[in-house]
XYZ file of C-alpha atoms in Angstrom:
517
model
C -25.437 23.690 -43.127
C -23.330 25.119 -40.421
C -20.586 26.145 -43.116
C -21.981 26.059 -46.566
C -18.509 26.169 -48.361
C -17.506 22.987 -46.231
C -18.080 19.261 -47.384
C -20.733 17.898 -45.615
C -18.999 14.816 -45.178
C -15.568 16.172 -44.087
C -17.166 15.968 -40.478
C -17.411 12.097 -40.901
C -14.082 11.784 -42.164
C -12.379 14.076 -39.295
C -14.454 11.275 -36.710
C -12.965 8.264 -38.593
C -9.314 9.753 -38.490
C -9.375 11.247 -34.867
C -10.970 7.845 -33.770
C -8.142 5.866 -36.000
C -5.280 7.628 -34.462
C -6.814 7.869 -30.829
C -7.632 4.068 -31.016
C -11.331 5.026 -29.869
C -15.039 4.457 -31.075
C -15.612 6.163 -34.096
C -19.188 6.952 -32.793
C -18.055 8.474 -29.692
C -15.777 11.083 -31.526
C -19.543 12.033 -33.454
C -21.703 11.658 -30.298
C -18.668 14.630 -28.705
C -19.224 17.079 -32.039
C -23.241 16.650 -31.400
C -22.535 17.763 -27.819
C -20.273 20.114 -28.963
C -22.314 21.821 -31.948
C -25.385 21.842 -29.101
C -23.431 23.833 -26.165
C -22.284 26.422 -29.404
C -26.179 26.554 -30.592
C -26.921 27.489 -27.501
C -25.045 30.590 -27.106
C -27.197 30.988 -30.653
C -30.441 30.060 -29.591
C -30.738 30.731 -25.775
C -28.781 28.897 -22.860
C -32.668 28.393 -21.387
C -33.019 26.250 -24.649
C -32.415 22.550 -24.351
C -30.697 21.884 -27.609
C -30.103 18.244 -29.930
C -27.845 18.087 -32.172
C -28.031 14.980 -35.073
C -25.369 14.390 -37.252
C -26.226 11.585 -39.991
C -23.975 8.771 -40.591
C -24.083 8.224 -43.764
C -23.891 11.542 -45.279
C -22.983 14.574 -42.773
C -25.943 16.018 -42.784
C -26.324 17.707 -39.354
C -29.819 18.747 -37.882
C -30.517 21.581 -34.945
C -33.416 20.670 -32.915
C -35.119 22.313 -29.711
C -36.234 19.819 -27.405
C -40.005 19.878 -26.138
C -42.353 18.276 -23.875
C -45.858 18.085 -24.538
C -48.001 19.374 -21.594
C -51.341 20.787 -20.810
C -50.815 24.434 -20.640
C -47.025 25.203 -21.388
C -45.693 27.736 -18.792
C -42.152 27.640 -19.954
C -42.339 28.011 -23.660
C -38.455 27.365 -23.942
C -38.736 23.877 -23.069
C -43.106 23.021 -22.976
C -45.300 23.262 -26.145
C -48.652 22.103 -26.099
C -50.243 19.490 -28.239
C -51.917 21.283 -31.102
C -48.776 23.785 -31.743
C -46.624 20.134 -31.838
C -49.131 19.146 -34.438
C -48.906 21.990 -36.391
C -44.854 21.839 -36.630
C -45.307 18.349 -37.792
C -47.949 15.719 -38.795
C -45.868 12.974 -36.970
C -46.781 14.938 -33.727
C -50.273 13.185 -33.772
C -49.461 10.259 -32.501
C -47.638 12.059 -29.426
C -49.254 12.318 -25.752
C -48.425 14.251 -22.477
C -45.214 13.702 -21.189
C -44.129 12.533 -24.853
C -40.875 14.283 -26.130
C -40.488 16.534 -29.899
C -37.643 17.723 -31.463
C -38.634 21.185 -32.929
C -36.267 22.008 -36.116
C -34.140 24.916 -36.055
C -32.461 27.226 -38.461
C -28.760 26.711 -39.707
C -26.446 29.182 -39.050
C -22.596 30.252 -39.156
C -20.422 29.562 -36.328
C -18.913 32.819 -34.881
C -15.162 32.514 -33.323
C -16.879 32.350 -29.601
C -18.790 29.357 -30.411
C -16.656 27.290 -32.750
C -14.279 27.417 -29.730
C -16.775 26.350 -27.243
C -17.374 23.818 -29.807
C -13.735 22.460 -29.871
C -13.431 22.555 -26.503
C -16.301 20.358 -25.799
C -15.451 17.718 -28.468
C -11.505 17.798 -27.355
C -12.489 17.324 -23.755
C -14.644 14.485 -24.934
C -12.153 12.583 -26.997
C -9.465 13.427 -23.924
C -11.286 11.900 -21.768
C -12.546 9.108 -23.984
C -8.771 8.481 -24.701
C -8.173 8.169 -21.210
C -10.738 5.741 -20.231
C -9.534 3.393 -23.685
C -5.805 4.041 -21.601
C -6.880 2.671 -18.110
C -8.746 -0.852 -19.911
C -6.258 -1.450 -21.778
C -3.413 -1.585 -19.169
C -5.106 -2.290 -16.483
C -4.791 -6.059 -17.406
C -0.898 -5.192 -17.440
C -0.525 -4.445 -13.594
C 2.141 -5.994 -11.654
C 3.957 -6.758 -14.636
C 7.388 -5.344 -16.945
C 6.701 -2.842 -18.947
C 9.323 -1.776 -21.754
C 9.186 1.906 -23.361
C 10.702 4.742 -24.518
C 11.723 7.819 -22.483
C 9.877 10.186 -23.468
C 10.735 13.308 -21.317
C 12.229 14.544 -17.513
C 9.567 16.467 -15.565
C 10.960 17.561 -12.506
C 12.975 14.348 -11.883
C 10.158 12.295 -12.623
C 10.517 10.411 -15.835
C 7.614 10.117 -18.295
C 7.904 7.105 -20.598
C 6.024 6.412 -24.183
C 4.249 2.971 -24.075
C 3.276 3.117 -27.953
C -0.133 4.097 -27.241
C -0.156 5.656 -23.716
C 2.224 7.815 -21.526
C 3.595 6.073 -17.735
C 5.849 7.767 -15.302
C 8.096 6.771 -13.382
C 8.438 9.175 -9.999
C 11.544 10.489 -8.742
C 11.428 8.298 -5.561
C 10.504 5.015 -7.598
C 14.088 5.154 -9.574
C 17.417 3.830 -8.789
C 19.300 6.259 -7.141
C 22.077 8.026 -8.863
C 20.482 5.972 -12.494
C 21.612 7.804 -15.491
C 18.609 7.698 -17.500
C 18.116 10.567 -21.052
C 15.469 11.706 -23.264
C 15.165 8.528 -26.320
C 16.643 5.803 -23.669
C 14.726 2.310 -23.783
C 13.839 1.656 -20.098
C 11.941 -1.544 -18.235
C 10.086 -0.855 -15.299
C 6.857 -2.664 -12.643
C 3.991 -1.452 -13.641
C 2.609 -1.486 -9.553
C -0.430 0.740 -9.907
C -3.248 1.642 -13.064
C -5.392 4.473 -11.827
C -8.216 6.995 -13.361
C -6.834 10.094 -13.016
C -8.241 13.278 -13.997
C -5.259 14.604 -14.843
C -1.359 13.747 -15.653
C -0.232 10.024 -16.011
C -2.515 7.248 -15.128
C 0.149 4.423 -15.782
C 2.683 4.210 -12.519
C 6.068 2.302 -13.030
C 8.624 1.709 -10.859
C 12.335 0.321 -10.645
C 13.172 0.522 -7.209
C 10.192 -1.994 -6.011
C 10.894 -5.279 -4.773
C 8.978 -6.914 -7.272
C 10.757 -5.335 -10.533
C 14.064 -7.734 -9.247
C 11.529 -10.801 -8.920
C 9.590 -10.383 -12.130
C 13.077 -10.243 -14.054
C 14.060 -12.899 -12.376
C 10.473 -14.556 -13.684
C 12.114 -13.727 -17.521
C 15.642 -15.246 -16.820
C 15.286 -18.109 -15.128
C 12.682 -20.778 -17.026
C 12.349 -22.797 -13.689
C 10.706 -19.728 -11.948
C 8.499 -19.522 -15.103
C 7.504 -22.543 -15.552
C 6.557 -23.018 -11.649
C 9.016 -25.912 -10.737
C 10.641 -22.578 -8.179
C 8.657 -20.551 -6.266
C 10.096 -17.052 -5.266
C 8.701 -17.021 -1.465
C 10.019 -13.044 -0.469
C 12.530 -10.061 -1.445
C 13.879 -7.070 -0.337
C 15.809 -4.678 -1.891
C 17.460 -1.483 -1.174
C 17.495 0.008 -4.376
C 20.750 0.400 -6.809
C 22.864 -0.749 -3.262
C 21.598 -4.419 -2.239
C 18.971 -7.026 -2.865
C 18.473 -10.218 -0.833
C 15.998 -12.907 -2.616
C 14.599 -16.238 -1.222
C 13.721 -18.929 -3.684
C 12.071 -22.398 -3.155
C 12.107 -25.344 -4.874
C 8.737 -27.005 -5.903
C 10.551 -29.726 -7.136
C 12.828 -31.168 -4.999
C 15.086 -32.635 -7.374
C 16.406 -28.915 -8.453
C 18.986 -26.389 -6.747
C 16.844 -23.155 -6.309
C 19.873 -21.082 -6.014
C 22.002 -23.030 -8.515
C 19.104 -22.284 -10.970
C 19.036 -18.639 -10.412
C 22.627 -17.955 -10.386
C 22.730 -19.778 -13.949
C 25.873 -21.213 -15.932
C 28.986 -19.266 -14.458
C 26.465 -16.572 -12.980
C 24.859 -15.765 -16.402
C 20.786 -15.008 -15.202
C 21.861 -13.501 -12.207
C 24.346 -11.106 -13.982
C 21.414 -9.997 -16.267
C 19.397 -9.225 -13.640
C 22.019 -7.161 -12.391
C 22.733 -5.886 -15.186
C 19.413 -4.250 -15.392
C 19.515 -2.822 -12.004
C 22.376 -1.299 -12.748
C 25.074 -3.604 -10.660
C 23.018 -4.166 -7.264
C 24.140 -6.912 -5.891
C 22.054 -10.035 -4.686
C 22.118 -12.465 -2.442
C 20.089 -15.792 -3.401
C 18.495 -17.339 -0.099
C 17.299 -20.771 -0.176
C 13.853 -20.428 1.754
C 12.836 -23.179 4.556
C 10.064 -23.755 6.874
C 12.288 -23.057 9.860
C 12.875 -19.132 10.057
C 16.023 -19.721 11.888
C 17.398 -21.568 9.060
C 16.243 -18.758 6.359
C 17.539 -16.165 9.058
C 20.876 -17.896 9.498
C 21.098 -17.849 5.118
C 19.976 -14.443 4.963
C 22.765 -13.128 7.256
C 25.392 -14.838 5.070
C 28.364 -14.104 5.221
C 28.045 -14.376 8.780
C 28.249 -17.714 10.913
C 25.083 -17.944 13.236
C 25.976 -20.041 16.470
C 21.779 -20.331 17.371
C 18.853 -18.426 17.081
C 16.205 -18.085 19.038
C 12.527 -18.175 17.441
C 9.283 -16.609 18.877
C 6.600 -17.280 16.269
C 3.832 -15.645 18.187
C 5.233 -12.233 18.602
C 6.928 -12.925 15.498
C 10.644 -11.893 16.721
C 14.097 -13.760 16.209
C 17.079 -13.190 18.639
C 20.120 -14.510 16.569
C 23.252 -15.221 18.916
C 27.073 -15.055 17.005
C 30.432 -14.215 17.878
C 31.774 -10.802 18.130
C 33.802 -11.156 14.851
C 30.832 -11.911 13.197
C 28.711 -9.249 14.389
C 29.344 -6.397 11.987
C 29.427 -8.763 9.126
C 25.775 -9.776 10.136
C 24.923 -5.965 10.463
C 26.057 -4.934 7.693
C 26.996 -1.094 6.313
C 24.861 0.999 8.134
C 22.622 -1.894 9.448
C 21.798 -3.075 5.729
C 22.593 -6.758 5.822
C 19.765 -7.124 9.003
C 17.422 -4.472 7.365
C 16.693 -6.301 4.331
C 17.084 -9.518 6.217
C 14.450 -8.660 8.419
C 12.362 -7.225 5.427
C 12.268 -10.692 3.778
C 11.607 -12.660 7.019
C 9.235 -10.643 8.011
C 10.490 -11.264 11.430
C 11.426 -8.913 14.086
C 15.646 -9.664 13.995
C 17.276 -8.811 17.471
C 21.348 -9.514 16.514
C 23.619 -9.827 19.751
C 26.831 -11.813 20.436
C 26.704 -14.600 22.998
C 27.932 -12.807 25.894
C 25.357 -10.499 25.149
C 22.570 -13.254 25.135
C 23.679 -14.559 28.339
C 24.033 -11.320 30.156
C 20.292 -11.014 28.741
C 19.537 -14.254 30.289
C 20.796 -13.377 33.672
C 19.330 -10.384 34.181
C 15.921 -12.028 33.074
C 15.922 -14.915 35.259
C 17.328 -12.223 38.246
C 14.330 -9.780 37.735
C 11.707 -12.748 37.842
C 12.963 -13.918 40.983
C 13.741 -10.842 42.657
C 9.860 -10.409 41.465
C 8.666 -13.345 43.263
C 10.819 -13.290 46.172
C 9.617 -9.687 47.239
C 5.917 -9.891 45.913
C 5.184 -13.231 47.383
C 7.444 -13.099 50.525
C 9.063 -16.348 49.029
C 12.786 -17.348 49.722
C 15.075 -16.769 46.727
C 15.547 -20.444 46.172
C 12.075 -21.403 45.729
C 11.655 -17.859 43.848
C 14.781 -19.258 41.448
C 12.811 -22.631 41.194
C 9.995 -21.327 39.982
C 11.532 -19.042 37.333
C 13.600 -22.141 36.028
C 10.230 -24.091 35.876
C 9.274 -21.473 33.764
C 6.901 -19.456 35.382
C 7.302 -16.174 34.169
C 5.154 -13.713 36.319
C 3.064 -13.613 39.567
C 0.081 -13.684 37.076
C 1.227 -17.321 35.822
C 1.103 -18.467 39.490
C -2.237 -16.969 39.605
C -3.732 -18.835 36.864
C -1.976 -22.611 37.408
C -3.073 -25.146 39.060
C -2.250 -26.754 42.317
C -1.212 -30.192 40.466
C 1.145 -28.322 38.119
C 3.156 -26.296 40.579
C 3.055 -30.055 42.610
C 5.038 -30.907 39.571
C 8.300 -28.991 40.314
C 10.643 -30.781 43.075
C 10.370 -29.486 46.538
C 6.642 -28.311 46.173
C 3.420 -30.105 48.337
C 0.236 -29.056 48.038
C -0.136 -26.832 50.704
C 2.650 -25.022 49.568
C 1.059 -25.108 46.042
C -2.355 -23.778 47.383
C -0.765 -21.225 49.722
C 1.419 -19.715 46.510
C -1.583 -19.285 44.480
C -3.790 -17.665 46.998
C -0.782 -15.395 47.534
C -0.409 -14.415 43.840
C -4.322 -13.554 43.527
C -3.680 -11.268 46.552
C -0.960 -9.910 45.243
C -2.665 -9.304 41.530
C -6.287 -7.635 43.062
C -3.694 -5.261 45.050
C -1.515 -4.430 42.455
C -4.785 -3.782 39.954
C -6.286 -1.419 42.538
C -2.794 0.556 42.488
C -2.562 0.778 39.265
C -6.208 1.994 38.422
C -5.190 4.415 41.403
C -2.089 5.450 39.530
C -3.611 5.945 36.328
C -6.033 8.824 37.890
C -2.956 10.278 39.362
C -1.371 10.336 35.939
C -3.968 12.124 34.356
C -4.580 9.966 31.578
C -7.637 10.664 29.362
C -10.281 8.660 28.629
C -9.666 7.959 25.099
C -6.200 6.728 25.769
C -7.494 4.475 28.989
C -10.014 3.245 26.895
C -8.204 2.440 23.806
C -7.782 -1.294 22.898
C -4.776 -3.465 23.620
C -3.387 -1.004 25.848
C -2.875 -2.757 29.314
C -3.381 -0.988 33.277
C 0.711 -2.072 33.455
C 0.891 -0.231 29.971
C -0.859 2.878 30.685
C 0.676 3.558 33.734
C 4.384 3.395 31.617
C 2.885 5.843 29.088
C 1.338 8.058 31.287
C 4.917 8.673 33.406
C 6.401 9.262 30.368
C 4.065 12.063 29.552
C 1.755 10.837 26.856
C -1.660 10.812 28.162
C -3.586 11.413 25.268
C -5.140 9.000 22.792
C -3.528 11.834 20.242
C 0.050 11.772 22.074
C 0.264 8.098 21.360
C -0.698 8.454 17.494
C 2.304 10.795 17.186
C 4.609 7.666 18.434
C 6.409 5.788 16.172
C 6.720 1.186 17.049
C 10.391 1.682 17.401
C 9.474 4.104 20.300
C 7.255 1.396 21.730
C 9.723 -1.752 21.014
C 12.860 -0.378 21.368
C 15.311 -1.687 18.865
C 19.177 -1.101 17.576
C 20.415 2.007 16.052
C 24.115 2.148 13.779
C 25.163 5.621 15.304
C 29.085 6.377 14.063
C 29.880 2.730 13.345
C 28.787 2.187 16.561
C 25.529 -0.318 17.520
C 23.533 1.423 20.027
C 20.554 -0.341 22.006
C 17.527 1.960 22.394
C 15.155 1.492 25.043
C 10.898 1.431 23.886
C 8.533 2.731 26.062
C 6.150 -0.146 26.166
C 9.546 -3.021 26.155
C 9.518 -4.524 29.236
C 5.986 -5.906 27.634
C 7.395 -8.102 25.027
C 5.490 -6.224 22.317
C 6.585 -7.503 18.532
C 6.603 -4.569 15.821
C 3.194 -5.896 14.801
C 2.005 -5.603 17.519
C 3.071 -2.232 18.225
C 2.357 -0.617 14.454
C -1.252 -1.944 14.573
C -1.891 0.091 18.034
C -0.559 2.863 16.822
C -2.268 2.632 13.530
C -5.560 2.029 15.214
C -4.999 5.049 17.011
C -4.613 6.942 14.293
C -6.985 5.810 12.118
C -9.717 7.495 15.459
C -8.213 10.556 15.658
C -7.582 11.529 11.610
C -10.197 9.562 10.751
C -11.655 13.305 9.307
């Protein structure tokens, strides 16, 4: 019809080969040349014309029709007929009422250049995207696991890799660094992420994330497989250093023992792959200070010192063992610290009891000149383990009775003193924070304490938006590797006891209000 000259059922065998070698419907690949026959007919007919387009299954014949609704008095005759002129095109009409739908016939006719192009661009956009959407179901089911393929091509240092039936890449910053990888190379990769995309790749691999090492540690060690050890964390930092911490379900087996294999045989293929990083096998345990003392290995911990609330670990070793448990650069606590998921604050023993001294000498210089106390009963009450005037404040007569030395009158009289004290110091502080200037949004914002605010505000930031821009090692403090050297840097918001957590999800929170546009 549309080209005389042409088979009619060449149309039907393009759909069956385009749908064969796509690995989509068959009847979607003829539904796109309907759509794409109608948006050419109507550069023919009229763009005001609402064209169908019919192709038949079983023998290519394809059928032009206008589209009509039956109405009263038809105002737009492009699209409205009434119902005697739908009788007259066709007896079959009779049965139709208002409302009802016809398809009017129309004349074949030649495709000129302009619309067999509009016509292949409609049905190539169609199969695209139809190609696409067959891509994303069937790998979707294939996230977070190995992928094997074929490198395909380099695009700007990402690396595009042929699956069989679908394209992945792998992006510049999710490869090993300084990896030698060519055009034809069989690669392995984590599939981490399977995304509709518009455009480009919709399959995301990666070989520098911490869960390519564990998954090919899933294929070489059968124990891991079959669930009798349980990989607990990792960290790795990528083609340098990997630290992994395994558990045994059952007790009878050596978790590390298993993963190193027979003269370290699995853990050389794993290394293998990630082209010679080296690993260290933890064995896991419910005390961190156990997993944080195998972590560090080679180093020899002496103690450690665990806060579970805020999450933080202060390990104490000897000065020869300090830059061991460092590591280059700071990479032996780094990844430690990654697979804890613990705060790690590494400092030799002298270190730890200078710490210690200067603690318990600020709490009692604290209570001595706040409370008008004598510096042994201020010492007393700091090795009792009352930490600040606003512990005194909320005990109890009986408990402070408790510590040597102490009657109740004493008791009562120390507690009074501290509540004085703490509505005094409040009213200062509020006072201090108008002084300051602090805004509203930044006074009001939650987890941020009077003591807090008044820190931030005489260090300049006064704005809800000025404390978005901070980063948690600004708040915390923490340990920087400058030269060799280990240098202490002091956090805003330290003399707090804020953990990381703590400190990321304030400033998150902040920033999710103010770029929340």
């Amino acid at each position: 019809m549309l080209n005389r000259r042409s088979d009619k059922l060449e149309l039907l065998r393009i759909a069956e080969a385009v749908a064969l070698e796509k690995s989509i419907d068959k009847e979607l690949i003829i539904d796109s040349m309907e759509t794409g026959i109608a948006k050419a007919a109507k550069s023919k007919f009229g763009q005001d014309n609402e064209i169908k387009v019919l192709i038949n299954r079983e023998n290519g014949d394809i059928g032009i029709f206008r589209k009509l609704t039956v109405v009263e008095k038809p105002e737009n005759i492009n699209t409205e007929i009434n119902l005697q002129d739908a009788i007259i095109l066709s007896e079959e009409n009779k049965e139709k009422k208002i409302g009802d739908e016809i398809l009017q016939p129309l004349p074949s006719f030649d495709f000129g250049r302009i619309a067999a192009q509009t016509a292949k661009q409609v049905i190539s956009f169609n199969v695209r995207e139809a190609e696409r959407e067959r891509q994303y179901n069937d790998f979707i089911d294939k996230k977070d696991s190995i992928l094997s393929g074929i490198v395909k091509r380099l695009e700007f240092g990402n690396i595009i890799v042929d699956l069989g039936r679908a394209e992945a890449i792998i992006q510049k910053n999710e490869m090993i660094p300084r990896e030698n990888i060519k055009a034809g190379d069989r690669i392995k990769a984590y599939c981490y992420d399977v995304k509709r995309e518009p455009r480009g790749q919709q399959i995301f691999l990666s070989r520098a994330h911490p869960k390519f090492m564990e998954k090919l540690f899933v294929q070489e060690v059968p124990e891991i497989y079959d669930g009798l050890i349980e990989i607990k964390s990792s960290a790795r930092d990528p083609g340098s250093r990997a630290k992994i911490c395994v558990k045994a379900v059952d007790t009878s087996l050596d978790p590390v023992g298993a993963c190193v294999g027979m003269r370290g045989s699995r853990v050389q293929a794993v290394v293998n792959e990630l082209q010679g990083e080296k690993i260290d096998i933890v064995n896991w345990s419910e005390d961190p200070a156990i997993v944080v003392s195998n972590a560090l290995s080679p180093a020899e911990v002496q103690r450690v010192n665990v806060d579970s609330v805020a999450k933080k670990l202060d390990v104490i070793l000897t000065e020869e063992n300090l830059s061991k448990a460092i590591g280059r650069r700071g990479q032996n606590v780094r990844l430690a610290t990654k697979l804890l998921n613990y705060e790690i604050n590494i400092m030799t023993d002298a270190e730890d009891s200078e710490r210690r001294q200067s603690e318990f000498k600020e709490k009692t210089e604290n209570f001595v000149k706040n409370l008008e106390l004598d510096e042994t009963l201020g010492q007393l009450l700091v090795a009792e383990g009352f930490s600040s005037i606003s512990d005194i404040k909320d005990s109890s007569p009986e408990s402070l009775m408790k510590i040597e030395g102490i009657e109740e009158e004493t008791a009562k009289a120390l507690i009074e003193r501290a509540k004085d004290f703490y509505l005094k110091d409040q009213e200062d502080i509020t006072k201090r924070i108008k002084d300051l200037g602090l805004q509203d949004d930044l006074i009001n914002h939650k987890g941020l304490t009077p003591g807090m605010l008044v820190t931030l505000g005489e260090q300049k930031i006064l704005k809800l938006e000025d404390f978005a821009d901070l980063a948690s090692d600004e708040l915390t403090g923490g340990y920087d590797i400058v030269k060799g050297e280990r240098i202490k840097i002091q956090g805003y918001l330290e003399d707090f006891a804020l953990s990381k957590t703590e400190s990321d999800e304030l400033i998150m929170s902040a920033r999710n209000i103010i770029y929340k546009d």
